[in-house]
Each structure stands twice: as C-alpha cells, then as structure tokens.
GROMACS .gro file of C-alpha atoms in nm:
model
   41
    1MET     CA    1  -0.014  -0.007   0.006
    2GLY     CA    2   0.109   0.345  -0.065
    3CYS     CA    3  -0.006   0.728   0.027
    4GLY     CA    4  -0.180   0.787  -0.362
    5ARG     CA    5   0.016   1.033  -0.487
    6CYS     CA    6   0.073   0.838  -0.751
    7VAL     CA    7  -0.231   0.854  -0.841
    8THR     CA    8  -0.356   1.146  -0.759
    9TRP     CA    9  -0.050   1.337  -0.915
   10CYS     CA   10   0.002   1.178  -1.179
   11PRO     CA   11   0.112   1.375  -1.500
   12VAL     CA   12  -0.043   1.123  -1.768
   13GLY     CA   13  -0.388   1.001  -1.566
   14ILE     CA   14  -0.240   0.650  -1.502
   15ASP     CA   15  -0.415   0.475  -1.197
   16ILE     CA   16  -0.206   0.197  -1.082
   17THR     CA   17  -0.475   0.049  -0.888
   18GLU     CA   18  -0.702   0.007  -1.204
   19GLU     CA   19  -0.405  -0.166  -1.486
   20ALA     CA   20  -0.314  -0.388  -1.153
   21THR     CA   21  -0.687  -0.525  -1.200
   22ALA     CA   22  -0.743  -0.545  -1.557
   23LEU     CA   23  -0.325  -0.776  -1.588
   24HIS     CA   24  -0.484  -0.937  -1.310
   25ASP     CA   25  -0.760  -1.038  -1.443
   26GLU     CA   26  -0.641  -1.091  -1.748
   27ARG     CA   27  -0.427  -1.305  -1.631
   28VAL     CA   28  -0.698  -1.520  -1.449
   29GLY     CA   29  -0.896  -1.544  -1.784
   30ARG     CA   30  -0.572  -1.681  -1.950
   31LEU     CA   31  -0.578  -1.966  -1.660
   32ARG     CA   32  -0.915  -2.022  -1.686
   33HIS     CA   33  -0.854  -2.051  -2.048
   34GLU     CA   34  -0.590  -2.241  -2.083
   35LYS     CA   35  -0.785  -2.511  -1.749
   36GLN     CA   36  -1.029  -2.505  -1.954
   37LYS     CA   37  -0.871  -2.616  -2.237
   38GLU     CA   38  -0.712  -2.916  -2.058
   39THR     CA   39  -1.066  -3.049  -1.944
   40GLU     CA   40  -1.160  -3.014  -2.272
   41ARG     CA   41  -0.929  -3.385  -2.367
   0.00000   0.00000   0.00000
C-alpha cells in the first residue's frame, strides 16, 4: 500500500490500481481458458 500520490498526481492520468486490476483480470481469464482446454482433452 502506498500513499496514493502517484495516482493523484500522475501527469498522464495513469491509475496504477486500475492497471493492476486489468492485468490481474487478464491473467485470470487466461488461466481459466487454459484449464478449460485441459479438461476438454
């Protein structure tokens, strides 16, 4: 956990918490897809 200044003061408006959530969700989706492929075999 940080202080949040990087989110508040980012000059290009990047919210690291949103980016981390998006990366996490993408990875979870890939893992589910891989698991589904394994169970179809």
